[in-house]
Short mmCIF file of C-alpha atoms in Angstrom, two decimals:
data_model
loop_
_atom_site.label_atom_id
_atom_site.label_comp_id
_atom_site.label_asym_id
_atom_site.label_seq_id
_atom_site.Cartn_x
_atom_site.Cartn_y
_atom_site.Cartn_z
CA MET A 1486 0.00 0.00 0.00
CA LEU A 1487 2.87 2.40 0.81
CA ASP A 1488 4.50 1.67 -2.55
CA ALA A 1489 1.23 2.29 -4.37
CA ALA A 1490 0.78 5.56 -2.45
CA TYR A 1491 4.32 6.65 -3.33
CA ARG A 1492 3.62 6.01 -7.03
CA GLN A 1493 0.29 7.85 -7.00
CA PHE A 1494 1.62 10.78 -4.94
CA CYS A 1495 4.56 11.18 -7.34
CA GLU A 1496 2.32 11.17 -10.37
CA HIS A 1497 -0.59 13.32 -9.17
CA GLY A 1498 0.71 15.09 -6.05
CA ILE A 1499 -0.62 14.36 -2.56
CA HIS A 1500 -3.44 16.85 -3.01
CA GLY A 1501 -4.46 15.30 -6.34
CA THR A 1502 -4.42 11.68 -5.15
CA SER A 1503 -7.61 10.08 -3.84
CA ILE A 1504 -7.71 7.18 -1.42
CA GLU A 1505 -9.48 5.27 -4.18
CA ALA A 1506 -6.54 5.80 -6.57
CA ILE A 1507 -4.21 4.34 -3.93
CA THR A 1508 -6.37 1.31 -3.16
CA ASP A 1509 -6.95 0.65 -6.89
CA ASP A 1510 -3.21 0.78 -7.55
CA ALA A 1511 -2.45 -1.46 -4.57
CA GLY A 1512 -5.28 -3.90 -5.33
CA PHE A 1513 -6.86 -3.38 -1.91
CA THR A 1514 -10.38 -2.42 -0.86
CA ARG A 1515 -11.25 0.86 0.85
CA GLY A 1516 -11.97 -1.26 3.92
CA ALA A 1517 -8.39 -2.54 3.90
CA PHE A 1518 -7.15 1.05 3.68
CA TYR A 1519 -9.20 2.23 6.64
CA SER A 1520 -8.25 -0.74 8.77
CA ASN A 1521 -4.63 0.46 8.40
CA PHE A 1522 -4.85 4.26 8.17
CA ALA A 1523 -7.37 6.78 9.45
CA SER A 1524 -6.70 9.14 6.51
CA LYS A 1525 -4.46 9.96 3.54
CA GLU A 1526 -2.40 12.11 5.91
CA GLU A 1527 -1.82 9.16 8.25
CA LEU A 1528 -0.63 7.12 5.30
CA PHE A 1529 1.78 9.86 4.24
CA LEU A 1530 3.19 10.07 7.77
CA ALA A 1531 3.82 6.29 7.68
CA LEU A 1532 5.48 6.73 4.28
CA ALA A 1533 7.65 9.54 5.64
CA GLU A 1534 8.72 7.38 8.58
CA ARG A 1535 9.67 4.59 6.20
CA GLU A 1536 11.63 6.91 3.86
CA ASN A 1537 13.48 8.57 6.74
CA ARG A 1538 14.32 5.19 8.26
CA LEU A 1539 15.56 3.95 4.89
CA ARG A 1540 17.84 6.96 4.52
CA LEU A 1541 19.23 6.61 8.03
CA GLU A 1542 19.84 2.87 7.56
CA LEU A 1543 21.66 3.37 4.26
CA LEU A 1544 23.94 5.82 6.05
CA ARG A 1545 24.31 3.76 9.22
CA ASP A 1546 25.38 0.64 7.31
CA ARG A 1547 28.40 2.35 5.80
CA PHE A 1548 29.04 5.50 7.82
CA ASP A 1549 31.84 4.24 10.08
CA GLU A 1550 33.62 2.64 7.14
CA VAL A 1551 33.37 5.80 5.02
CA VAL A 1552 34.56 8.05 7.85
CA ALA A 1553 37.41 5.71 8.91
CA PRO A 1554 40.09 7.33 6.66
CA LEU A 1555 39.80 10.50 8.78
CA GLY A 1556 41.27 8.53 11.70
CA ARG A 1557 44.32 7.33 9.77
CA THR A 1558 46.13 10.67 9.86
CA SER A 1559 47.58 12.26 12.94
CA GLY A 1560 46.10 15.63 13.81
CA LYS A 1561 43.36 17.34 11.86
CA PRO A 1562 42.63 15.73 8.47
CA GLY A 1563 43.49 17.84 5.43
CA ARG A 1564 40.88 19.47 3.24
CA GLU A 1565 41.24 16.95 0.42
CA LEU A 1566 40.69 14.02 2.73
CA THR A 1567 37.57 15.68 4.16
CA GLU A 1568 36.38 16.28 0.60
CA GLY A 1569 36.73 12.60 -0.30
CA VAL A 1570 34.80 11.50 2.78
CA ILE A 1571 31.95 13.92 2.07
CA ALA A 1572 31.76 12.71 -1.55
CA ASP A 1573 31.54 9.12 -0.28
CA ILE A 1574 28.75 10.04 2.15
CA LEU A 1575 26.78 11.77 -0.62
CA ALA A 1576 27.17 8.66 -2.80
CA LEU A 1577 25.26 6.68 -0.14
CA GLN A 1578 22.11 8.73 -0.75
CA PRO A 1579 19.19 7.04 -2.51
CA GLU A 1580 17.05 8.83 -5.12
CA ASN A 1581 15.86 12.04 -3.50
CA ARG A 1582 14.21 14.07 -6.27
CA GLN A 1583 10.71 12.62 -6.06
CA TRP A 1584 10.92 12.34 -2.30
CA CYS A 1585 11.90 16.01 -2.01
CA LEU A 1586 8.86 17.05 -4.06
CA LEU A 1587 6.52 14.94 -1.93
CA GLU A 1588 8.04 16.07 1.33
CA SER A 1589 7.82 19.73 0.29
CA GLU A 1590 4.16 19.28 -0.59
CA PHE A 1591 3.40 17.49 2.63
CA LYS A 1592 5.28 20.03 4.74
CA LEU A 1593 3.17 22.80 3.25
CA LEU A 1594 0.02 20.79 3.93
CA ALA A 1595 1.19 20.26 7.53
CA MET A 1596 1.97 23.98 7.98
CA ARG A 1597 -1.67 24.71 7.13
CA ASP A 1598 -3.20 21.84 9.14
CA PRO A 1599 -2.77 21.91 12.95
CA GLN A 1600 -3.94 18.27 13.10
CA VAL A 1601 -1.05 17.05 10.98
CA ALA A 1602 1.71 19.51 11.96
CA PRO A 1603 2.78 17.98 15.32
CA ARG A 1604 3.35 14.50 13.86
CA PHE A 1605 5.18 15.85 10.81
CA LEU A 1606 7.41 17.90 13.11
CA GLU A 1607 8.07 14.90 15.37
CA ASN A 1608 9.11 12.82 12.32
CA MET A 1609 11.44 15.59 11.18
CA ARG A 1610 13.02 16.02 14.60
CA THR A 1611 13.52 12.28 15.10
CA PHE A 1612 15.33 12.10 11.77
CA GLN A 1613 17.59 15.02 12.63
CA ARG A 1614 18.32 13.72 16.13
CA GLU A 1615 19.31 10.28 14.86
CA LEU A 1616 21.42 11.72 12.06
CA ALA A 1617 23.24 14.04 14.48
CA ALA A 1618 23.92 11.14 16.88
CA MET A 1619 25.34 9.09 14.01
CA VAL A 1620 27.61 11.90 12.82
CA ASP A 1621 28.76 12.56 16.39
CA ALA A 1622 29.61 8.93 17.09
CA ALA A 1623 31.46 8.53 13.78
CA LEU A 1624 33.52 11.68 14.36
CA ALA A 1625 34.32 10.63 17.94
CA SER A 1626 35.50 7.23 16.67
CA VAL A 1627 38.19 8.97 14.59
CA GLY A 1628 39.16 11.38 17.37
CA LEU A 1629 37.46 14.46 15.93
CA ARG A 1630 34.57 16.74 16.83
CA PHE A 1631 32.84 19.86 15.54
CA VAL A 1632 33.67 23.21 17.13
CA ILE A 1633 29.93 24.02 17.26
CA ASP A 1634 27.06 21.87 18.55
CA SER A 1635 26.79 18.89 16.19
CA GLY A 1636 22.99 18.87 16.38
CA HIS A 1637 22.92 22.47 15.17
CA LEU A 1638 25.41 21.80 12.39
CA THR A 1639 23.58 18.66 11.24
CA ARG A 1640 20.35 20.67 11.13
CA LEU A 1641 22.04 23.36 9.05
CA LEU A 1642 23.33 20.76 6.59
CA VAL A 1643 19.96 19.02 6.28
CA ASP A 1644 18.29 22.39 5.59
CA HIS A 1645 20.90 23.16 2.96
CA PHE A 1646 20.61 19.74 1.35
CA GLU A 1647 16.85 20.16 1.00
CA SER A 1648 17.21 23.62 -0.48
CA VAL A 1649 19.86 22.50 -2.98
CA MET A 1650 17.61 19.63 -4.09
CA GLN A 1651 14.70 22.06 -4.53
CA GLU A 1652 16.97 24.33 -6.55
CA ALA A 1653 18.02 21.46 -8.84
CA ILE A 1654 14.35 20.69 -9.46
CA LEU A 1655 13.61 24.37 -10.16
CA ALA A 1656 16.57 24.52 -12.55
CA GLY A 1657 15.06 21.55 -14.41
CA GLU A 1658 18.29 19.56 -14.14
CA ASP A 1659 17.94 16.28 -16.04
CA ASP A 1660 20.09 14.63 -13.44
CA ALA A 1661 19.04 16.41 -10.25
CA GLU A 1662 20.95 13.98 -8.03
CA SER A 1663 24.29 14.77 -9.65
CA ALA A 1664 23.54 18.52 -9.77
CA VAL A 1665 22.96 18.33 -6.01
CA ARG A 1666 26.21 16.47 -5.43
CA ASP A 1667 28.15 19.06 -7.47
CA SER A 1668 26.59 21.94 -5.58
CA ILE A 1669 27.12 20.36 -2.17
CA MET A 1670 30.74 19.56 -3.04
CA ARG A 1671 31.36 23.25 -3.73
CA THR A 1672 30.14 24.37 -0.30
CA LEU A 1673 30.40 21.58 2.26
CA PRO A 1674 34.08 20.55 2.31
CA SER A 1675 35.35 24.04 3.27
CA LEU A 1676 32.60 24.47 5.82
CA VAL A 1677 33.09 21.09 7.49
CA HIS A 1678 36.87 21.44 7.40
CA SER A 1679 36.68 24.86 9.08
CA LEU A 1680 34.38 23.54 11.81
CA THR A 1681 36.28 20.33 12.67
CA GLU A 1682 38.90 20.00 15.38
CA VAL A 1683 40.87 17.23 17.06
CA ARG A 1684 39.32 16.04 20.35
CA SER A 1685 41.49 16.88 23.29
CA MET B 1467 -3.41 45.09 -6.68
CA LEU B 1468 -0.31 43.49 -5.06
CA ASP B 1469 -1.66 44.28 -1.58
CA ALA B 1470 -5.03 42.75 -2.47
CA ALA B 1471 -3.28 39.66 -3.87
CA TYR B 1472 -1.19 39.34 -0.70
CA ARG B 1473 -4.35 39.46 1.44
CA GLN B 1474 -6.22 36.92 -0.69
CA PHE B 1475 -3.23 34.56 -0.99
CA CYS B 1476 -2.73 34.64 2.79
CA GLU B 1477 -6.37 33.86 3.44
CA HIS B 1478 -7.05 31.21 0.78
CA GLY B 1479 -3.63 30.07 -0.40
CA ILE B 1480 -2.31 30.79 -3.89
CA HIS B 1481 -4.00 27.68 -5.28
CA GLY B 1482 -7.34 28.66 -3.73
CA THR B 1483 -7.32 32.29 -4.90
CA SER B 1484 -9.00 33.23 -8.18
CA ILE B 1485 -8.05 36.25 -10.26
CA GLU B 1486 -11.61 37.43 -9.66
CA ALA B 1487 -11.09 37.37 -5.88
CA ILE B 1488 -8.01 39.55 -6.32
CA THR B 1489 -9.66 42.08 -8.65
CA ASP B 1490 -12.78 42.24 -6.42
CA ASP B 1491 -10.62 42.90 -3.35
CA ALA B 1492 -8.57 45.53 -5.21
CA GLY B 1493 -11.59 47.19 -6.82
CA PHE B 1494 -10.22 46.63 -10.33
CA THR B 1495 -11.70 44.98 -13.39
CA ARG B 1496 -10.39 41.76 -14.93
CA GLY B 1497 -9.25 43.92 -17.83
CA ALA B 1498 -7.10 45.99 -15.50
CA PHE B 1499 -5.57 42.78 -14.14
CA TYR B 1500 -4.68 41.43 -17.56
CA SER B 1501 -3.23 44.73 -18.73
CA ASN B 1502 -0.70 44.35 -15.88
CA PHE B 1503 -0.16 40.61 -15.50
CA ALA B 1504 -0.43 37.68 -17.90
CA SER B 1505 -1.45 35.30 -15.12
CA LYS B 1506 -1.77 34.74 -11.37
CA GLU B 1507 1.78 33.34 -11.45
CA GLU B 1508 3.10 36.57 -13.02
CA LEU B 1509 1.44 38.54 -10.26
CA PHE B 1510 2.99 36.33 -7.60
CA LEU B 1511 6.44 36.79 -9.14
CA ALA B 1512 5.94 40.58 -9.00
CA LEU B 1513 4.87 40.22 -5.37
CA ALA B 1514 7.95 38.12 -4.58
CA GLU B 1515 10.19 40.74 -6.17
CA ARG B 1516 8.56 43.44 -4.04
CA GLU B 1517 8.86 41.42 -0.82
CA ASN B 1518 12.49 40.49 -1.47
CA ARG B 1519 13.35 44.10 -2.29
CA LEU B 1520 11.61 45.29 0.88
CA ARG B 1521 13.61 42.83 3.00
CA LEU B 1522 16.90 43.83 1.38
CA GLU B 1523 16.14 47.54 1.80
CA LEU B 1524 15.26 47.17 5.47
CA LEU B 1525 18.60 45.46 5.98
CA ARG B 1526 20.58 47.84 3.74
CA ASP B 1527 19.28 50.94 5.57
CA ARG B 1528 20.72 49.84 8.89
CA PHE B 1529 23.27 47.10 8.15
CA ASP B 1530 26.46 49.18 8.34
CA GLU B 1531 25.33 50.87 11.53
CA VAL B 1532 24.42 47.55 13.18
CA VAL B 1533 27.69 45.92 12.16
CA ALA B 1534 29.85 48.93 13.13
CA PRO B 1535 30.54 47.75 16.73
CA LEU B 1536 32.52 44.83 15.29
CA GLY B 1537 35.09 47.35 14.02
CA ARG B 1538 35.59 49.00 17.41
CA THR B 1539 37.68 46.18 18.87
CA SER B 1540 41.16 45.28 17.77
CA GLY B 1541 41.49 41.76 16.43
CA LYS B 1542 38.66 39.29 16.13
CA PRO B 1543 35.46 40.37 17.92
CA GLY B 1544 34.45 38.22 20.89
CA ARG B 1545 31.51 35.86 20.85
CA GLU B 1546 29.25 38.11 22.90
CA LEU B 1547 29.79 41.04 20.59
CA THR B 1548 28.99 38.86 17.57
CA GLU B 1549 25.87 37.68 19.38
CA GLY B 1550 24.66 41.23 19.93
CA VAL B 1551 25.18 42.15 16.29
CA ILE B 1552 23.27 39.08 15.07
CA ALA B 1553 20.38 39.89 17.44
CA ASP B 1554 20.29 43.44 16.04
CA ILE B 1555 20.23 42.14 12.46
CA LEU B 1556 17.36 39.75 13.26
CA ALA B 1557 15.43 42.64 14.81
CA LEU B 1558 15.47 44.36 11.40
CA GLN B 1559 13.34 41.59 9.88
CA PRO B 1560 9.72 42.43 9.00
CA GLU B 1561 6.86 39.95 9.58
CA ASN B 1562 7.88 36.72 7.87
CA ARG B 1563 5.32 34.12 8.95
CA GLN B 1564 2.71 34.75 6.24
CA TRP B 1565 5.37 35.40 3.65
CA CYS B 1566 7.09 32.11 4.45
CA LEU B 1567 3.83 30.22 3.94
CA LEU B 1568 3.19 31.92 0.60
CA GLU B 1569 6.74 31.48 -0.62
CA SER B 1570 6.71 27.79 0.33
CA GLU B 1571 3.48 27.29 -1.59
CA PHE B 1572 4.76 29.15 -4.61
CA LYS B 1573 8.09 27.33 -4.59
CA LEU B 1574 6.23 24.02 -4.72
CA LEU B 1575 4.08 25.32 -7.56
CA ALA B 1576 7.24 26.43 -9.40
CA MET B 1577 8.92 23.04 -8.84
CA ARG B 1578 6.00 21.41 -10.66
CA ASP B 1579 5.67 24.04 -13.42
CA PRO B 1580 8.58 24.42 -15.88
CA GLN B 1581 7.05 27.70 -17.11
CA VAL B 1582 7.33 29.34 -13.71
CA ALA B 1583 10.47 27.67 -12.32
CA PRO B 1584 13.17 29.72 -14.14
CA ARG B 1585 11.76 33.07 -13.01
CA PHE B 1586 11.24 31.90 -9.46
CA LEU B 1587 14.82 30.65 -9.39
CA GLU B 1588 16.14 33.90 -10.83
CA ASN B 1589 14.29 35.88 -8.12
CA MET B 1590 15.74 33.63 -5.43
CA ARG B 1591 19.28 33.89 -6.77
CA THR B 1592 19.11 37.67 -7.13
CA PHE B 1593 18.03 37.95 -3.51
CA GLN B 1594 20.85 35.73 -2.29
CA ARG B 1595 23.46 37.47 -4.44
CA GLU B 1596 22.49 40.92 -3.15
CA LEU B 1597 22.35 39.74 0.44
CA ALA B 1598 25.79 38.13 0.15
CA ALA B 1599 27.24 41.32 -1.37
CA MET B 1600 25.79 43.37 1.48
CA VAL B 1601 27.19 41.05 4.14
CA ASP B 1602 30.57 40.99 2.41
CA ALA B 1603 30.81 44.78 2.16
CA ALA B 1604 29.74 45.27 5.77
CA LEU B 1605 32.27 42.77 7.06
CA ALA B 1606 35.04 44.30 4.94
CA SER B 1607 34.20 47.74 6.34
CA VAL B 1608 35.03 46.50 9.84
CA GLY B 1609 38.17 44.63 8.74
CA LEU B 1610 36.71 41.12 8.87
CA ARG B 1611 35.84 38.34 6.44
CA PHE B 1612 34.47 34.79 6.49
CA VAL B 1613 36.91 31.89 6.21
CA ILE B 1614 34.61 30.26 3.63
CA ASP B 1615 33.02 31.80 0.54
CA SER B 1616 30.54 34.40 1.78
CA GLY B 1617 28.02 33.57 -0.97
CA HIS B 1618 27.98 29.95 0.20
CA LEU B 1619 27.64 30.92 3.85
CA THR B 1620 24.86 33.42 3.14
CA ARG B 1621 23.01 30.74 1.19
CA LEU B 1622 23.37 28.33 4.11
CA LEU B 1623 21.98 30.92 6.52
CA VAL B 1624 19.04 31.81 4.26
CA ASP B 1625 18.18 28.09 3.94
CA HIS B 1626 18.37 27.69 7.69
CA PHE B 1627 16.26 30.78 8.34
CA GLU B 1628 13.52 29.50 6.04
CA SER B 1629 13.56 26.08 7.68
CA VAL B 1630 13.41 27.55 11.20
CA MET B 1631 10.44 29.71 10.20
CA GLN B 1632 8.68 26.65 8.74
CA GLU B 1633 9.39 24.78 11.97
CA ALA B 1634 7.89 27.59 14.08
CA ILE B 1635 4.75 27.43 11.93
CA LEU B 1636 4.59 23.63 12.26
CA ALA B 1637 5.04 23.93 16.03
CA GLY B 1638 2.05 26.29 16.06
CA GLU B 1639 4.00 28.98 17.90
CA ASP B 1640 1.71 31.89 18.75
CA ASP B 1641 4.61 34.23 18.19
CA ALA B 1642 6.46 32.55 15.33
CA GLU B 1643 8.74 35.56 14.82
CA SER B 1644 10.12 35.43 18.34
CA ALA B 1645 10.38 31.61 18.27
CA VAL B 1646 12.50 32.01 15.15
CA ARG B 1647 14.74 34.62 16.80
CA ASP B 1648 15.27 32.36 19.83
CA SER B 1649 16.16 29.38 17.67
CA ILE B 1650 18.49 31.35 15.41
CA MET B 1651 20.22 32.88 18.44
CA ARG B 1652 21.01 29.38 19.72
CA THR B 1653 22.79 28.35 16.50
CA LEU B 1654 24.09 31.33 14.57
CA PRO B 1655 26.43 33.18 16.96
CA SER B 1656 28.77 30.17 17.46
CA LEU B 1657 28.72 29.37 13.77
CA VAL B 1658 29.43 32.90 12.59
CA HIS B 1659 32.06 33.43 15.27
CA SER B 1660 33.87 30.22 14.25
CA LEU B 1661 33.84 31.23 10.58
CA THR B 1662 35.01 34.86 10.97
CA GLU B 1663 38.61 36.03 10.76
CA VAL B 1664 40.48 39.32 10.67
CA ARG B 1665 41.37 40.45 7.12
CA SER B 1666 45.09 40.37 6.55
#
């Protein structure tokens, strides 16, 4: 049902997708839908949880391995090394273009609907908290840390990532994913390098 | 006509506002509308240009004066001084809650409409370019600069500001503007302080 919803939302937008279109696509009855979800919004929140979990798991599986080279130098890693590690982390990302469009649409819907907003916000905060904890642990394992609060920095980077993806969509890039990587690689390495220090 | 459009868009959303609702509110005929704008999207783009210009002008009028204290110390300004300057800059912001909602809605519309996307993007980039130039000039005037590209940093801060405003709306804050200031004041001073250096 979540896969069918994803397909329908991508094609017609969340606003333009009826519950019937989802159940038809999934081969379920309306009854089956309502025994699982109270509304289309509930289904989207479940979808968002799944997509966020997927993204975190893809990172978690490989994060320590990708970050490990930073621990093989003594002192603060050089800029080029940092650059390579960031490129490797970006390469772990799944397709984000369609997801970015759906999440932007749902965020707007949540901003205008006080019933939906708290759960959307909770999803968002859980994602950011878990991502920050992962980044923190990986940096600590190679003897580094950020000079500012890692939760704040992670938040800043997630905000930027979202905005760069939106920009690639606006620019009509045929390959939005690689346009995003190029843009991120112009800004992030210097920033992260400047904000990293050796743990004392 | 732009004021009437702003009112109607705020109340009913851009999607839910007809050209007739705008002309009725403004006391104009449909003919008058179409002699000025080819479509509702054209009108929104004109509104966005006006709002961006307003925000830049409010900053430009006072920016040098607000930043001046940074030039009265020798060497790199301390964290508390930086904090005060950032608080003063935030205090120059006009109401952003309604504008954030409208801009989010229009951005989504632009992401799904290749006719609108290029102009929306151009607006956005012009705003960021002018803001970065203003920040750069002000910092230079007090003998400072950022250790990373100031265009990149400004972009990062604009992305973060937008996301924090969206979060305040999602959290249903009665006073979204002050919630945004509090949140920004927790993250920005450390970040900006870490990324500032004395010009050599």
